[in-house]
Coordinates of C-alpha atoms in Angstrom, one line a residue:
M6 CA 0.0 0.0 0.0
R7 CA 1.3 3.5 -0.9
K8 CA 1.9 6.1 1.7
S9 CA -0.9 8.2 0.2
P10 CA -4.4 6.7 0.3
P11 CA -5.1 4.8 -2.8
P12 CA -8.0 5.8 -5.0
H13 CA -11.1 3.7 -4.4
A14 CA -11.9 1.1 -6.9
T15 CA -15.3 0.3 -8.2
P16 CA -17.3 -2.5 -6.6
A17 CA -15.2 -4.9 -4.6
A18 CA -14.8 -8.4 -5.7
K19 CA -16.7 -11.5 -4.7
A20 CA -15.8 -12.4 -1.2
D21 CA -16.3 -15.8 0.5
V22 CA -18.2 -14.1 3.3
T23 CA -21.2 -13.1 1.2
Q24 CA -20.8 -15.0 -2.1
S25 CA -21.7 -11.7 -3.8
S26 CA -20.0 -8.5 -4.7
A27 CA -19.3 -6.3 -1.6
P28 CA -20.5 -2.7 -1.9
G29 CA -18.1 0.1 -2.7
P30 CA -16.8 2.3 0.0
P31 CA -18.9 5.2 1.3
A32 CA -18.3 8.3 -0.8
N33 CA -17.4 10.4 2.4
S34 CA -14.8 7.9 3.5
P35 CA -11.7 8.2 1.3
R36 CA -9.3 6.7 3.8
P37 CA -8.0 3.2 3.4
V38 CA -9.7 0.7 5.8
V39 CA -7.6 -1.4 8.2
L40 CA -9.0 -4.2 10.2
I41 CA -7.0 -4.9 13.4
T42 CA -7.6 -8.0 15.5
G43 CA -6.6 -8.3 19.1
A44 CA -7.2 -4.5 19.4
S45 CA -8.7 -4.5 22.9
S46 CA -5.4 -4.4 24.6
G47 CA -1.6 -4.8 24.3
I48 CA 0.0 -4.7 20.9
G49 CA -3.3 -4.4 19.0
A50 CA -4.5 -1.4 21.1
E51 CA -1.1 0.3 20.6
I52 CA -1.3 -0.3 16.8
A53 CA -4.8 1.3 16.8
S54 CA -3.5 4.3 18.8
R55 CA -0.6 4.8 16.5
L56 CA -2.7 4.6 13.3
A57 CA -5.3 6.9 14.8
A58 CA -2.7 9.5 15.5
D59 CA -1.5 9.2 11.9
G60 CA -5.0 10.1 10.7
R61 CA -4.8 8.3 7.3
W62 CA -6.7 5.2 8.2
E63 CA -10.3 4.2 8.9
L64 CA -10.0 1.8 11.8
L65 CA -12.1 -1.4 12.3
L66 CA -11.2 -2.9 15.7
N67 CA -11.8 -6.4 16.8
G68 CA -11.4 -8.0 20.2
R69 CA -13.2 -10.3 22.6
D70 CA -13.6 -8.0 25.6
E71 CA -16.3 -5.6 24.6
G72 CA -15.6 -3.1 27.4
R73 CA -11.9 -2.7 26.7
L74 CA -12.5 -2.8 23.0
G75 CA -15.1 0.0 23.3
S76 CA -12.6 2.1 25.2
V77 CA -10.0 1.7 22.5
A78 CA -12.6 2.4 19.8
A79 CA -13.7 5.6 21.6
R80 CA -10.1 6.8 22.1
T81 CA -9.2 6.1 18.4
T82 CA -12.5 6.9 16.8
G83 CA -12.5 3.4 15.4
A84 CA -15.4 1.1 14.9
A85 CA -15.6 -1.7 17.5
L86 CA -16.4 -5.2 16.0
P87 CA -16.3 -7.5 19.0
M88 CA -16.1 -11.2 18.0
D89 CA -14.4 -14.3 19.3
L90 CA -12.1 -15.7 16.6
A91 CA -11.7 -19.1 18.1
S92 CA -14.0 -20.6 15.5
E93 CA -14.4 -20.3 11.7
E94 CA -17.9 -18.9 12.2
G95 CA -16.5 -16.1 14.4
C96 CA -14.0 -15.2 11.7
R97 CA -16.7 -15.3 9.0
K98 CA -18.9 -13.0 11.1
L99 CA -16.1 -10.5 11.6
A100 CA -15.1 -10.4 7.9
G101 CA -18.8 -9.9 7.0
A102 CA -19.2 -7.1 9.6
A103 CA -16.1 -5.4 8.4
L104 CA -17.3 -5.4 4.7
A105 CA -20.8 -4.4 5.7
H106 CA -19.5 -1.5 7.7
S107 CA -16.9 -0.1 5.3
G108 CA -17.5 -1.8 2.0
R109 CA -13.9 -3.0 1.8
V110 CA -10.8 -4.0 3.8
D111 CA -7.6 -2.5 2.4
A112 CA -5.4 -4.0 5.1
L113 CA -5.6 -6.7 7.7
V114 CA -3.4 -6.6 10.8
A115 CA -3.8 -10.0 12.4
G116 CA -2.7 -9.4 16.0
A117 CA -5.0 -11.5 18.1
G118 CA -3.1 -14.2 20.1
L119 CA -3.0 -16.3 23.2
G120 CA -0.1 -17.7 25.2
W121 CA 0.5 -20.5 27.7
A122 CA 3.7 -21.5 29.5
G123 CA 4.7 -24.7 31.2
A124 CA 5.7 -28.3 30.5
Y125 CA 3.9 -29.6 27.4
T126 CA 2.9 -32.7 29.4
D127 CA 0.9 -30.5 31.8
M128 CA -0.9 -28.6 29.1
P129 CA -4.7 -29.2 29.0
P130 CA -6.0 -30.5 25.7
A131 CA -8.6 -27.7 25.5
T132 CA -5.9 -25.1 25.9
V133 CA -3.9 -26.7 23.0
D134 CA -7.0 -26.4 20.8
R135 CA -7.7 -22.8 21.8
L136 CA -4.1 -21.6 21.1
V137 CA -4.2 -23.3 17.7
S138 CA -7.6 -21.9 16.9
V139 CA -6.8 -18.2 17.9
N140 CA -3.1 -18.0 17.0
L141 CA -3.2 -19.9 13.7
S142 CA -6.6 -21.0 12.4
A143 CA -8.2 -17.6 12.9
V144 CA -5.4 -16.0 10.8
L145 CA -5.8 -18.5 8.0
H146 CA -9.6 -18.0 7.9
L147 CA -9.5 -14.2 8.0
V148 CA -6.9 -14.0 5.3
R149 CA -9.0 -16.3 3.1
L150 CA -12.1 -14.2 3.7
V151 CA -10.6 -10.7 3.0
L152 CA -8.0 -11.6 0.4
P153 CA -10.3 -12.1 -2.7
Q154 CA -11.5 -8.5 -2.7
M155 CA -8.0 -7.3 -2.3
V156 CA -6.8 -9.4 -5.2
A157 CA -9.7 -8.3 -7.4
R158 CA -8.9 -4.6 -6.7
G159 CA -5.2 -5.2 -7.3
S160 CA -4.1 -3.7 -4.0
G161 CA -4.0 -4.6 -0.3
R162 CA -1.8 -5.3 2.6
L163 CA -1.6 -8.3 5.0
V164 CA 0.4 -7.8 8.2
L165 CA 0.7 -11.0 10.4
I166 CA 2.0 -10.7 13.9
G167 CA 4.1 -13.7 14.6
S168 CA 6.9 -14.2 17.1
V169 CA 10.6 -15.0 17.2
A170 CA 9.4 -18.0 19.2
G171 CA 8.2 -19.4 15.9
R172 CA 11.6 -18.9 14.3
F173 CA 13.7 -20.8 16.8
G174 CA 11.5 -22.3 19.5
V175 CA 11.2 -21.5 23.2
R176 CA 11.4 -23.9 26.2
D177 CA 8.0 -24.4 28.0
E178 CA 6.1 -22.7 25.1
A179 CA 6.0 -25.5 22.6
V180 CA 2.4 -25.0 21.4
Y181 CA 2.7 -21.3 21.2
A182 CA 6.0 -21.6 19.3
A183 CA 4.3 -24.1 17.0
T184 CA 1.5 -21.8 16.1
K185 CA 3.8 -19.0 15.3
G186 CA 6.2 -21.2 13.4
A187 CA 3.2 -22.3 11.2
L188 CA 2.4 -18.6 10.6
I189 CA 6.0 -18.2 9.2
A190 CA 5.5 -21.0 6.8
F191 CA 2.1 -19.7 5.8
A192 CA 3.4 -16.2 5.1
E193 CA 6.4 -17.5 3.1
S194 CA 4.1 -19.8 1.0
L195 CA 1.3 -17.2 0.4
R196 CA 3.8 -14.5 -0.5
Y197 CA 4.7 -16.6 -3.6
E198 CA 1.0 -16.8 -4.6
L199 CA 0.5 -13.1 -4.2
R200 CA 3.3 -12.1 -6.6
G201 CA 2.0 -9.8 -9.2
T202 CA -1.4 -9.3 -7.6
G203 CA -0.7 -6.0 -5.9
V204 CA -1.3 -7.4 -2.5
R205 CA 1.7 -7.3 -0.1
L206 CA 2.3 -9.5 2.9
C207 CA 4.5 -8.6 5.8
L208 CA 5.4 -10.8 8.8
V209 CA 6.2 -8.9 12.1
L210 CA 8.2 -11.0 14.5
P211 CA 8.4 -9.5 18.0
G212 CA 10.4 -10.9 20.9
P213 CA 8.9 -10.5 24.4
V214 CA 6.7 -7.4 24.6
D215 CA 5.8 -5.4 27.7
T216 CA 2.0 -6.0 27.7
P217 CA -0.6 -7.8 29.8
F218 CA 0.0 -10.9 27.6
F219 CA 2.1 -12.7 30.2
T220 CA -0.4 -11.9 33.0
R221 CA -3.3 -13.2 31.0
R222 CA -1.6 -16.4 30.2
G223 CA -1.2 -17.0 33.9
T224 CA 2.7 -17.2 33.9
P225 CA 4.8 -14.0 34.2
Y226 CA 7.8 -13.5 32.1
T227 CA 10.9 -14.3 34.2
R228 CA 13.7 -14.7 31.7
S229 CA 16.6 -12.3 32.2
W230 CA 17.2 -12.2 28.4
P231 CA 15.9 -10.9 26.1
R232 CA 14.1 -8.2 28.0
P233 CA 10.6 -7.2 26.9
V234 CA 10.3 -4.2 24.6
P235 CA 7.5 -1.5 24.7
A236 CA 4.5 -2.3 22.6
E237 CA 5.1 1.0 20.8
R238 CA 8.1 -0.5 19.0
V239 CA 5.9 -3.3 17.6
A240 CA 3.2 -0.8 16.6
A241 CA 5.9 1.3 14.8
A242 CA 6.9 -1.8 12.9
V243 CA 3.4 -2.5 11.9
E244 CA 2.9 1.0 10.6
K245 CA 6.1 0.6 8.6
A246 CA 4.7 -2.6 7.1
L247 CA 1.4 -1.0 6.2
V248 CA 3.1 1.8 4.2
G249 CA 5.6 -0.2 2.2
G250 CA 8.2 -1.7 4.5
P251 CA 10.1 -5.0 4.0
D252 CA 8.5 -8.4 3.9
E253 CA 9.7 -9.3 7.4
I254 CA 10.4 -7.2 10.4
T255 CA 11.9 -8.5 13.7
V256 CA 11.5 -6.4 16.8
P257 CA 14.0 -5.7 18.2
R258 CA 16.1 -6.1 15.0
W259 CA 19.0 -7.9 16.8
L260 CA 16.7 -10.9 17.6
A261 CA 17.0 -11.8 13.9
M262 CA 20.6 -12.9 14.6
P263 CA 19.7 -16.1 16.5
G264 CA 17.6 -17.2 13.5
R265 CA 20.5 -16.7 11.2
L266 CA 22.8 -18.6 13.5
Q267 CA 20.3 -21.4 13.6
G268 CA 20.3 -21.6 9.8
M269 CA 24.1 -21.5 9.4
A270 CA 25.0 -23.7 12.4
P271 CA 22.0 -25.6 13.8
Q272 CA 24.0 -27.8 16.1
L273 CA 25.8 -24.9 17.7
F274 CA 22.6 -23.0 18.0
R275 CA 20.9 -25.9 19.8
K276 CA 23.8 -26.2 22.2
L277 CA 23.6 -22.5 23.1
A278 CA 19.8 -22.6 23.3
M279 CA 19.9 -25.6 25.7
R280 CA 22.2 -23.7 27.9
F281 CA 20.8 -20.2 27.8
G282 CA 17.3 -20.5 26.2

């Protein structure tokens, strides 16, 4: 997506959510429309605040907590679309609500995510399913639902919030790392398909971030390294991705180095990870 708002196309393409052409954007709403999931707190709320301050975007905000989401929406003048994304039906309803509200989705920021820490043998089966549903399946479904109208218009932006945990794994977070690793493979594969369509995909890979994420998962962050970064840094990376940044952004940048070491010297990487990871 260009830095200046793109001209609006004529009627949007057929989308899976309706099986018919979505209406064009309202005449009095020339700004590109961005749908942000996980916007009720943490990284998602910070992204909403940053884009609202920029002023170039029409914000559609999704989250499960209606009270917190409403507060973020009021602060950013965004539209609150509360929905639980743990099921395909929830994703379909959200995509339908977004298209019904604004007529199009120019950019999707997939930021909703859950965590869990502890020995994998102690992880409840229902928690395994929920992490896979929210962290992975919801992203796959939402992209499938909003992508056709982007491709038909010849423009759009997908920004997926992954994690460095998906790049090189983290002790006591096996399922979380697995969901984020799958996002990396999905992004790499889909990027090939999108070549020449005008739709760009960026993967943002944060390390630990100073948000309520760790409190909500029930296990605080106790590692001495790496230290959590402010959510504002991830939001800045997402804004960069939306206006034409690189295909992949690691936050902070130096955390890309362990991944490169893993690729060049996997045995050495594993020895170091077993000792310090």
